[in-house]
Short mmCIF file of N, CA and C in Angstrom, two decimals:
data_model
loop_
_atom_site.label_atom_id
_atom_site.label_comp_id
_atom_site.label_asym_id
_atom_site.label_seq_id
_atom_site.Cartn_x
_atom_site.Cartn_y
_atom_site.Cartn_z
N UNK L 1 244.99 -99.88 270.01
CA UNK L 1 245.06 -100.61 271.25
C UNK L 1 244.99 -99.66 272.44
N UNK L 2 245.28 -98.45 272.00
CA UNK L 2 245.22 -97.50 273.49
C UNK L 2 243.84 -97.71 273.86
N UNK L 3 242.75 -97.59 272.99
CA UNK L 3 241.32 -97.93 273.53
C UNK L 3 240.89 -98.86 274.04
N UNK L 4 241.77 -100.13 273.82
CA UNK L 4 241.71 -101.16 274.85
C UNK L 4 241.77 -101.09 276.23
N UNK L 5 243.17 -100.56 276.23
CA UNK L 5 243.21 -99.69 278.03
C UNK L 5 242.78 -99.41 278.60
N UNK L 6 242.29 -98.01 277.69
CA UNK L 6 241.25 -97.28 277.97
C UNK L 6 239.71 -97.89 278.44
N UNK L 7 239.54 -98.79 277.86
CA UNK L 7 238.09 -99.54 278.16
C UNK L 7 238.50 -100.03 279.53
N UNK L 8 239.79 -101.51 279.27
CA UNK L 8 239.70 -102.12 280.70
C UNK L 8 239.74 -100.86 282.02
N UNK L 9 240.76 -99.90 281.71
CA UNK L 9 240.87 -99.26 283.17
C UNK L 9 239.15 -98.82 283.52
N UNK L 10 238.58 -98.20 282.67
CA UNK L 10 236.89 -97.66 282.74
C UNK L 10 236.26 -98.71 283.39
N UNK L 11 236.31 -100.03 283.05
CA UNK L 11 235.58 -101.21 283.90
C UNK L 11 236.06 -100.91 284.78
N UNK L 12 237.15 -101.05 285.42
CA UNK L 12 237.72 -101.79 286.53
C UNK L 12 237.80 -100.39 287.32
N UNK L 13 237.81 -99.32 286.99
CA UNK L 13 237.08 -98.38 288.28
C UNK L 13 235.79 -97.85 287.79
N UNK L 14 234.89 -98.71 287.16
CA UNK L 14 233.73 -98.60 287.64
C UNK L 14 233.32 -99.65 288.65
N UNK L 15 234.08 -100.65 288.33
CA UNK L 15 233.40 -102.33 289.64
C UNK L 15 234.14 -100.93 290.73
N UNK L 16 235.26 -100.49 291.48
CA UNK L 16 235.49 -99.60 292.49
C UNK L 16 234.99 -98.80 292.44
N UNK L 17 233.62 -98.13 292.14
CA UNK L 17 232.89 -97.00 292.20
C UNK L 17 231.50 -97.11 292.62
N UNK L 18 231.09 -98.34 291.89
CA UNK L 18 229.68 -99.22 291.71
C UNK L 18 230.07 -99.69 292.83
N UNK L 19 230.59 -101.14 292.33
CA UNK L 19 230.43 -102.94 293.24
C UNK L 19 230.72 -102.40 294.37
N UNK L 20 231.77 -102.26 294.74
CA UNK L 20 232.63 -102.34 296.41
C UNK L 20 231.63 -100.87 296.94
N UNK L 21 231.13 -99.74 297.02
CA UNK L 21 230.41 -99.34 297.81
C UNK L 21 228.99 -99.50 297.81
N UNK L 22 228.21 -100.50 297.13
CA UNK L 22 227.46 -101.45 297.06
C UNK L 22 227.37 -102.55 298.45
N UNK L 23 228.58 -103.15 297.98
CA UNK L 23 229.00 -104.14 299.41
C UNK L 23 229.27 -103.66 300.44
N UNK L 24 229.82 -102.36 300.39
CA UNK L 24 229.76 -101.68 302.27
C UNK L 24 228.30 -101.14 302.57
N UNK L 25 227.48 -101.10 301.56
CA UNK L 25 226.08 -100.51 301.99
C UNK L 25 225.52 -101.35 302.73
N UNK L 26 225.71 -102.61 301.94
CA UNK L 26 224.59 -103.98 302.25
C UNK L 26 225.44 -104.26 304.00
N UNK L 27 226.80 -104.39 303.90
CA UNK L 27 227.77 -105.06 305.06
C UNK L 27 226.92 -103.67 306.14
N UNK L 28 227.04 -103.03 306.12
CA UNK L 28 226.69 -102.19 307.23
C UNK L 28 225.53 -102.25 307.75
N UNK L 29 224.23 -102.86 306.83
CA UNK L 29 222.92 -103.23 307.62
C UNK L 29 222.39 -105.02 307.91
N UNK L 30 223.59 -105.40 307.51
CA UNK L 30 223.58 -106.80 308.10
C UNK L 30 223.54 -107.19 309.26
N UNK L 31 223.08 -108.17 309.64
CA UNK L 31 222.47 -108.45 311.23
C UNK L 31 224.05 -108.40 312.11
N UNK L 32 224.95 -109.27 312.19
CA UNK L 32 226.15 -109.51 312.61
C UNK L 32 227.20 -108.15 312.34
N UNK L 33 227.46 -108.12 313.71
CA UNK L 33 228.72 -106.60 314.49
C UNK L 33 229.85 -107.02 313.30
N UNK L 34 230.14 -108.49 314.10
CA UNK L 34 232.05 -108.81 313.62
C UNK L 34 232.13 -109.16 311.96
N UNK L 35 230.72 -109.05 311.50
CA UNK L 35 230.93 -109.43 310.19
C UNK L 35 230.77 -107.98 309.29
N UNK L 36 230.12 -106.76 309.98
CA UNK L 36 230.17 -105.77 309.68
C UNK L 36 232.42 -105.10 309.57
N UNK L 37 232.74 -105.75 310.55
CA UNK L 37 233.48 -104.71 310.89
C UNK L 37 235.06 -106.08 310.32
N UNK L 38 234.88 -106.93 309.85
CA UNK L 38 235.68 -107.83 308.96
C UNK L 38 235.39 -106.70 307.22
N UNK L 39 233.91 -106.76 306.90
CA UNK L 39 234.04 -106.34 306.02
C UNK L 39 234.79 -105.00 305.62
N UNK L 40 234.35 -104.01 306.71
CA UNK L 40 234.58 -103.01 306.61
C UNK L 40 236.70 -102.59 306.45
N UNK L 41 236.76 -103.66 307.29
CA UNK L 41 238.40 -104.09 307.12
C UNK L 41 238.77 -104.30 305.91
N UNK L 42 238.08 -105.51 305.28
CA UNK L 42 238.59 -105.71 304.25
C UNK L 42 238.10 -104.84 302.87
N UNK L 43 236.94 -103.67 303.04
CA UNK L 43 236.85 -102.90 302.02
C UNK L 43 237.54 -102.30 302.23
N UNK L 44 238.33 -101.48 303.29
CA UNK L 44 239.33 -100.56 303.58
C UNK L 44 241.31 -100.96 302.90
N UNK L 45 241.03 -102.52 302.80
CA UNK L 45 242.55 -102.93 302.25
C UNK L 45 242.48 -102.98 300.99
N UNK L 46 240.89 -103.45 300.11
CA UNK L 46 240.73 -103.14 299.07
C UNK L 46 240.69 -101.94 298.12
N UNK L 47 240.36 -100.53 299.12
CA UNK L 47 240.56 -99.68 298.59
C UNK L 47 241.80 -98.58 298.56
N UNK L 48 242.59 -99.16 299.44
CA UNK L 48 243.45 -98.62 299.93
C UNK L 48 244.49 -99.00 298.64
N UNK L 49 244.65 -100.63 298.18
CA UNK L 49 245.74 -101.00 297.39
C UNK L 49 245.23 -101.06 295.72
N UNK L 50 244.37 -100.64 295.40
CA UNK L 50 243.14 -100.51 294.62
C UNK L 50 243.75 -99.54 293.09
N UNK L 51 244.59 -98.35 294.08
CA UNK L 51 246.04 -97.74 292.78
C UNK L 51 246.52 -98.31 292.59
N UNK L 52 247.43 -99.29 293.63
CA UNK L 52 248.48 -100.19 293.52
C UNK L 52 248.42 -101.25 292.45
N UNK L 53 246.97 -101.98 292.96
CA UNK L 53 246.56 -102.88 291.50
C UNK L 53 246.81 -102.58 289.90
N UNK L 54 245.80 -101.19 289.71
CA UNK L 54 245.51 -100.76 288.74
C UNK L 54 246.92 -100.13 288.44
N UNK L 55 247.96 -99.34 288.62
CA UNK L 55 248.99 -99.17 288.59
C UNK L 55 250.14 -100.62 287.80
N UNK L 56 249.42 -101.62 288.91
CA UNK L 56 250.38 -102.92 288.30
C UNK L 56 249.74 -103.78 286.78
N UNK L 57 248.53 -103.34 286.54
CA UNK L 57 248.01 -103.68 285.79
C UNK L 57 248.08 -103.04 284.37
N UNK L 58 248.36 -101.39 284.88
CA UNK L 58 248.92 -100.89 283.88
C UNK L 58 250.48 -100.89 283.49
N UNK L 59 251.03 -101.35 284.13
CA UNK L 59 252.62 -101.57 283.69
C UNK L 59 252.60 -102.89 283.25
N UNK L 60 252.35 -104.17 283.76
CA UNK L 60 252.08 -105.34 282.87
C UNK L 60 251.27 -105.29 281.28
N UNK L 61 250.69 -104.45 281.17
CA UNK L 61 249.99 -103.81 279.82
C UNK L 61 250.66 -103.49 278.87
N UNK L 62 251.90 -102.45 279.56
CA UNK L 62 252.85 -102.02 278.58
C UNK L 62 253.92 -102.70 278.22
N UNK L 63 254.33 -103.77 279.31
CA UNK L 63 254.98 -104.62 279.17
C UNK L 63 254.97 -105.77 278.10
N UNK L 64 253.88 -105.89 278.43
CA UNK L 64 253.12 -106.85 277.21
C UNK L 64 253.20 -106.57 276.35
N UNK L 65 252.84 -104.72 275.58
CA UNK L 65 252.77 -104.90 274.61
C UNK L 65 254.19 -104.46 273.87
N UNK L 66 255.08 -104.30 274.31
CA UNK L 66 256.71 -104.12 274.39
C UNK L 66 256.86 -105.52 273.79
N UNK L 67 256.88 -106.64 274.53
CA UNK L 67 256.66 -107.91 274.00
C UNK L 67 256.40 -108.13 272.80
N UNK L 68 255.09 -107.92 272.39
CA UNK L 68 254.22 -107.78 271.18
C UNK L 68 255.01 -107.33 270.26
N UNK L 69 255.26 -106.19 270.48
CA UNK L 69 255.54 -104.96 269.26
C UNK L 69 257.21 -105.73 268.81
N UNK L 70 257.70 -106.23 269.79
CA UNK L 70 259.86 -106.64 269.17
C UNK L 70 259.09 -107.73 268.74
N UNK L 71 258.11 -108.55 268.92
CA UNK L 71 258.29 -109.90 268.34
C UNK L 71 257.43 -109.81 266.94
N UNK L 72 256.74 -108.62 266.69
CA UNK L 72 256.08 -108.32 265.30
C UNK L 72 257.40 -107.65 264.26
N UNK L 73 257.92 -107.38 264.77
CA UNK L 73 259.44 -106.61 264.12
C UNK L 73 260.08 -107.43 263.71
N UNK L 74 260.17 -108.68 264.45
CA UNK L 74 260.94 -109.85 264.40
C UNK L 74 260.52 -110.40 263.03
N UNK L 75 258.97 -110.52 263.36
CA UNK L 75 258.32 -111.50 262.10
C UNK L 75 258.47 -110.66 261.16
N UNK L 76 258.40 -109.03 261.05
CA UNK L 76 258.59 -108.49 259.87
C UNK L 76 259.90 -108.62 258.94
N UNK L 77 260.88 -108.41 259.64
CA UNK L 77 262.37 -108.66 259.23
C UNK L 77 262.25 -110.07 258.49
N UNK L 78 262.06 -111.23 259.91
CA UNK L 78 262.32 -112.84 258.84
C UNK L 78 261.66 -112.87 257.68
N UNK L 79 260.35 -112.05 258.01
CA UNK L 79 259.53 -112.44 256.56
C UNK L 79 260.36 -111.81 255.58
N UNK L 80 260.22 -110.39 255.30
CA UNK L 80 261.09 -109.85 254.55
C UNK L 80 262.32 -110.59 253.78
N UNK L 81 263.70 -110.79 255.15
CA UNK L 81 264.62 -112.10 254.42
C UNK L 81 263.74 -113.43 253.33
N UNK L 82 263.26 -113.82 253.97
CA UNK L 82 262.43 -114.65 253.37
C UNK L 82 261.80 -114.49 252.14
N UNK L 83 261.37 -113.88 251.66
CA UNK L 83 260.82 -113.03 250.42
C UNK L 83 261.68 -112.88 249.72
N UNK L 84 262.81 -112.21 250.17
CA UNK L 84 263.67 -111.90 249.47
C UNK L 84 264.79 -113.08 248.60
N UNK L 85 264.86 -113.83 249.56
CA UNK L 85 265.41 -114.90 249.09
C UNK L 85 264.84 -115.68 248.11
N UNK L 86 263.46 -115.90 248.65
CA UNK L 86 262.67 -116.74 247.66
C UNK L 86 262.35 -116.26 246.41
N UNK L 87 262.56 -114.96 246.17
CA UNK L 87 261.64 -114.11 244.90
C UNK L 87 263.23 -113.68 244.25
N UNK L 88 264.15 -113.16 244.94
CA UNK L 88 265.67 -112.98 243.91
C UNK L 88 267.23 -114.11 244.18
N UNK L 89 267.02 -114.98 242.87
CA UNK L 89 267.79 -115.78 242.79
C UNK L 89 269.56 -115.79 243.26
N UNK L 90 269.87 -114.60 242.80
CA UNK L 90 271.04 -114.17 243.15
C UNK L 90 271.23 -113.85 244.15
N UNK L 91 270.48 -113.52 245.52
CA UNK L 91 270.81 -112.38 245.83
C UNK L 91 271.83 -113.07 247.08
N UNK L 92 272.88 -111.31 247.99
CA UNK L 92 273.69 -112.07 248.64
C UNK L 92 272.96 -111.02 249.88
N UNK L 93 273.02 -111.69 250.79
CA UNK L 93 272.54 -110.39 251.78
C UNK L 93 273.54 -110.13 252.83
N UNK L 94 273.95 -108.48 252.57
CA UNK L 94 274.86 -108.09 253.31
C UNK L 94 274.52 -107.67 254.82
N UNK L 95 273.77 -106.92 255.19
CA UNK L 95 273.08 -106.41 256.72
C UNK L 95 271.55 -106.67 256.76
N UNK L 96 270.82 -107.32 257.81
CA UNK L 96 270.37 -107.11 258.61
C UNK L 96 269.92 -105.93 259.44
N UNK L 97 268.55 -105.18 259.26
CA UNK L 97 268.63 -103.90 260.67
C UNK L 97 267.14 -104.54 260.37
N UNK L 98 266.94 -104.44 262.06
CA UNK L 98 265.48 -104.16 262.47
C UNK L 98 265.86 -103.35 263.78
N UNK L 99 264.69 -102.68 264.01
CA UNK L 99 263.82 -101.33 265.36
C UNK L 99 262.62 -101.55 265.23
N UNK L 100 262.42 -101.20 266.73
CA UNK L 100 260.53 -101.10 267.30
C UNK L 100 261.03 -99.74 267.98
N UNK L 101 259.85 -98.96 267.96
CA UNK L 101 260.07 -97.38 268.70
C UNK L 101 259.45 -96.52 268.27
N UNK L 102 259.80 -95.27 267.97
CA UNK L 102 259.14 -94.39 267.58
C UNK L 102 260.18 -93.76 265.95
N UNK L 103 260.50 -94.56 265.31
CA UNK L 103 261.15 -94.33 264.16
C UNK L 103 260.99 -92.93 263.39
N UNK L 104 260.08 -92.19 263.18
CA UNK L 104 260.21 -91.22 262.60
C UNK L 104 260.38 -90.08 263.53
N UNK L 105 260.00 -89.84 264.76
CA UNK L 105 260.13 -88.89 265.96
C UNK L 105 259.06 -87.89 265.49
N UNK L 106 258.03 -88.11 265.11
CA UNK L 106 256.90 -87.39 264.92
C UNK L 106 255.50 -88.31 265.80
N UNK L 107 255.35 -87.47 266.92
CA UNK L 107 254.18 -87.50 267.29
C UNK L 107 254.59 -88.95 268.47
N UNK L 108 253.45 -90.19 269.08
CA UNK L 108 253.71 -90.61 270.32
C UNK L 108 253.12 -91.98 269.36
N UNK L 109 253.75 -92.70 268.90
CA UNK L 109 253.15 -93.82 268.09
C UNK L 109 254.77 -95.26 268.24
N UNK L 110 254.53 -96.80 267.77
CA UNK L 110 255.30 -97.56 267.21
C UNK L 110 255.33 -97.65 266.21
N UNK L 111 256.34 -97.94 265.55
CA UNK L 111 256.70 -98.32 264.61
C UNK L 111 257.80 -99.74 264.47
N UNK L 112 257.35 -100.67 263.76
CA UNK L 112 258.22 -102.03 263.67
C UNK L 112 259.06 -101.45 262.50
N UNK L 113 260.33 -101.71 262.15
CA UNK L 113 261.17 -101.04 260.97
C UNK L 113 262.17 -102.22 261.00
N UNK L 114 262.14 -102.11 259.45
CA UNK L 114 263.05 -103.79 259.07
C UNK L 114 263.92 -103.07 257.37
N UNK L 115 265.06 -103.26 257.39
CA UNK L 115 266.01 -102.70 256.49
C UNK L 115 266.87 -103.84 256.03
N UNK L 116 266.94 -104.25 255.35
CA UNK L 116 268.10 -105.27 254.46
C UNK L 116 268.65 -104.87 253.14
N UNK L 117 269.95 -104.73 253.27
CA UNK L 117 271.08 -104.60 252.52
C UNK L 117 271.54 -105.51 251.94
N UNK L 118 271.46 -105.56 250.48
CA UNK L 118 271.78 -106.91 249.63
C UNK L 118 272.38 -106.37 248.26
N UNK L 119 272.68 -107.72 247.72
CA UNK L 119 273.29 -107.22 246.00
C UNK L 119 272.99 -108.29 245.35
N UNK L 120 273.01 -107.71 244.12
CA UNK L 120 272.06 -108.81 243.05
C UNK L 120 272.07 -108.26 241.70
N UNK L 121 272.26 -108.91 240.88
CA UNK L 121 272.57 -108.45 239.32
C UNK L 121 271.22 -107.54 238.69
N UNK L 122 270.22 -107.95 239.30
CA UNK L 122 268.61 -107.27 239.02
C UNK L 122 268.77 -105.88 238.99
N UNK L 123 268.01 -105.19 238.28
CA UNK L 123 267.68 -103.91 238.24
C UNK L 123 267.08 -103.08 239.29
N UNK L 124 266.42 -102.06 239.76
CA UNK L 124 265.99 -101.81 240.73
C UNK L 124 264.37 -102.05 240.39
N UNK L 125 263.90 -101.93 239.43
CA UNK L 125 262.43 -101.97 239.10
C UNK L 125 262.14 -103.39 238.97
N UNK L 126 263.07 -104.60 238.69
CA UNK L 126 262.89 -105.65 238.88
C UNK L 126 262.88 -106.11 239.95
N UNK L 127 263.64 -105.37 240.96
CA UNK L 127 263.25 -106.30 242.29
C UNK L 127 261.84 -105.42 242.69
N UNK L 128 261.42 -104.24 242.36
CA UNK L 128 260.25 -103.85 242.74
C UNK L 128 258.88 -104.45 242.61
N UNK L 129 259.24 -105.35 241.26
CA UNK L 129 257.77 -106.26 240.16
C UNK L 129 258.13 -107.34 240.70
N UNK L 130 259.21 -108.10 241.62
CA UNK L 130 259.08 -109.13 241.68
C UNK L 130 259.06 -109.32 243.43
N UNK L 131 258.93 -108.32 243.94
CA UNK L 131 258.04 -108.03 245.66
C UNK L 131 256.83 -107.46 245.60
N UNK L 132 256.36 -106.81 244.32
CA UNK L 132 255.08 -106.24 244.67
C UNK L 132 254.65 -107.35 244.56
N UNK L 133 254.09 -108.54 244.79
CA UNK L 133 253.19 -109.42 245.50
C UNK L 133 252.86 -109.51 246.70
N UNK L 134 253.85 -108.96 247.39
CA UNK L 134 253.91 -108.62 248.90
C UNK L 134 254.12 -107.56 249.62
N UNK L 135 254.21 -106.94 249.18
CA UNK L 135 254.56 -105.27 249.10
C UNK L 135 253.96 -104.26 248.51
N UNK L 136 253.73 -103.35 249.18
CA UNK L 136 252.77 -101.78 248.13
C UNK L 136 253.81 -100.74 248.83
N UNK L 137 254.64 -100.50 247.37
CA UNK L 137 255.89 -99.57 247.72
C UNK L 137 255.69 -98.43 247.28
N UNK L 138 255.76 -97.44 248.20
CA UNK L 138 256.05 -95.79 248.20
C UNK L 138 257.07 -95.32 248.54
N UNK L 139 256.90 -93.95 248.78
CA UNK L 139 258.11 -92.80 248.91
C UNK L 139 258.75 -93.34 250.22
N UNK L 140 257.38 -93.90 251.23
CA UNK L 140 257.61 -93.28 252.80
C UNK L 140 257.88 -94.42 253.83
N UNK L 141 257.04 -95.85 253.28
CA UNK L 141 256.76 -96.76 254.20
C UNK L 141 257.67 -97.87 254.04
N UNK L 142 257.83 -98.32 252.32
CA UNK L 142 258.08 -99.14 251.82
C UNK L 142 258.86 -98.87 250.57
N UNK L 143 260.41 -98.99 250.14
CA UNK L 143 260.97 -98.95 248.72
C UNK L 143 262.15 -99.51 248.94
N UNK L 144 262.32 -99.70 247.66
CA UNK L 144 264.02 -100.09 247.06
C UNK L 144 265.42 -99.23 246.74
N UNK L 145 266.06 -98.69 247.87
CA UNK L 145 267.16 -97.82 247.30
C UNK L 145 268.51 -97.86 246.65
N UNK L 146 268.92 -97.41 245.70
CA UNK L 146 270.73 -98.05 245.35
C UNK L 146 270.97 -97.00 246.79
N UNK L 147 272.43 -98.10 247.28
CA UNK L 147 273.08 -97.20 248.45
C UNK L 147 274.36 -96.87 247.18
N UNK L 148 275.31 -95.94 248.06
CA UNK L 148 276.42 -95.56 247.74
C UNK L 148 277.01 -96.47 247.33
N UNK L 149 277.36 -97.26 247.93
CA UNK L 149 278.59 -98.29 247.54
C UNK L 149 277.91 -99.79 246.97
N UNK L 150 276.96 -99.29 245.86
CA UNK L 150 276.80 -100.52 244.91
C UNK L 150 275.46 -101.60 245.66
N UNK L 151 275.39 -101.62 246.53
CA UNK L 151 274.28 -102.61 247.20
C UNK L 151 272.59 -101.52 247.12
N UNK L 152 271.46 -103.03 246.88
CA UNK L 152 270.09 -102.06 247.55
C UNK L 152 269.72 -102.41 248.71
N UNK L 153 268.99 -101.02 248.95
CA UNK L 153 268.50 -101.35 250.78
C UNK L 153 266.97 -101.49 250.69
N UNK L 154 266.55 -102.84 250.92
CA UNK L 154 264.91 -102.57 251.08
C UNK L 154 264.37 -102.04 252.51
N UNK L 155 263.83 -101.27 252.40
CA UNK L 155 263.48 -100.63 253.80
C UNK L 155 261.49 -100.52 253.45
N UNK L 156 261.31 -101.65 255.11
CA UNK L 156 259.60 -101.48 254.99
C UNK L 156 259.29 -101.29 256.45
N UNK L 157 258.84 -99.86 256.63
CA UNK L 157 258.51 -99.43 258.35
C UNK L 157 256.43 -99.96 258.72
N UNK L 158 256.24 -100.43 259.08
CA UNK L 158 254.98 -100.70 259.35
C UNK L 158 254.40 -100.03 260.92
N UNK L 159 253.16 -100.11 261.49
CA UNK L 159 252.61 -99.49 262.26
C UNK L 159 252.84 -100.96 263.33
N UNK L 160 253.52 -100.59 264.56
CA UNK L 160 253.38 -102.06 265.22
C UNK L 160 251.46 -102.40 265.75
N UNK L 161 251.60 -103.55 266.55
CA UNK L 161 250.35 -103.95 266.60
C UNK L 161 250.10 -103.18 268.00
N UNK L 162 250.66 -102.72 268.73
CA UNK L 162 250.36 -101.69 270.35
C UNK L 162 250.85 -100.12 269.63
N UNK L 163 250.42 -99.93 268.73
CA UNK L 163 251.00 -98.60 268.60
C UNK L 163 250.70 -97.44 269.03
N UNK L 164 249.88 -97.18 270.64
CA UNK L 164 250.18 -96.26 271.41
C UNK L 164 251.01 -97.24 272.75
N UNK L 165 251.90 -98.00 272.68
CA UNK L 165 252.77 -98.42 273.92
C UNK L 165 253.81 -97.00 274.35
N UNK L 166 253.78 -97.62 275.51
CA UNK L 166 254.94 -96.46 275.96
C UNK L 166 256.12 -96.00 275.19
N UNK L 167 256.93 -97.44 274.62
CA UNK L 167 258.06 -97.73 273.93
C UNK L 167 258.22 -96.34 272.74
N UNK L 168 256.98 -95.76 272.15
CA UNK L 168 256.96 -94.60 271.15
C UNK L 168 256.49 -93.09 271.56
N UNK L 169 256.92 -93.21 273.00
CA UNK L 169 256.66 -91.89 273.52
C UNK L 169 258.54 -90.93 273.93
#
């Protein structure tokens, strides 16, 4: 998504590079004084607040995708509960954790991260065969751990959907 940005800001000071001194070319050999010098006014307020825009356009961006990224975390977690419930009969679920951010502190990226703490008579390789339908579990992203005190923690960190937002810098 950073290349998204990246694209809109590239349009939008090319129309301020192109278009608008385009329109002061044409406004300046137009027949009419007061319509020369309206325009010239109003290319001057346009270019003047022209950071200001693009500035506000880029903070509503990140805003947005701040938005985006807690409410994909969100869906990751419920789903998760959800799964879990539906696929292990027993189970009791003790905690709840979800984060959006920069979870591992390597490098300028999001990460959505969803952790649930539960107990259940199942083995650990059984709850593994009976989520891999929904799940492709490794070392790093995605697994099943015994904690200390008798409960497992499923922990699945995914890439959020803005994952160059500010939020992972």
């Amino acid at each position: 998504m950073q290349n998204g940005i990246s694209i809109v800001l590239r349009i939008l000071i090319l129309c301020l590079l192109v278009c608008l001194p385009a329109a002061f070319i044409r406004a300046l050999f137009s027949a009419k004084h007061k319509r020369k010098k309206n325009f010239i006014h109003t290319f001057s307020i346009v270019l003047l607040f022209s950071p200001i825009i693009l500035i506000a356009i880029w903070v509503l961006y990140e805003i947005f995708g701040m938005g985006v990224n807690h409410i994909a975390t969100k869906r990751q977690t419920e789903q998760l509960q959800a799964n879990l419930e539906n696929t292990i009969p027993d189970i009791q679920i003790v905690d709840i954790y979800s984060e959006t951010g920069n979870t591992s502190g390597t490098g300028n990226h999001v990460d959505c991260l969803s952790s649930i703490t539960f107990s259940t008579q199942l083995q650990k390789s059984e709850i593994e065969d009976s989520m891999s339908e929904f799940y492709t579990f490794n070392e790093w992203n995605c697994y099943v751990k015994n904690t200390d005190d008798g409960y497992y923690l499923f922990y699945i960190n995914t890439s959020a959907p803005f994952i160059g937002n500010i939020e992972g810098h």
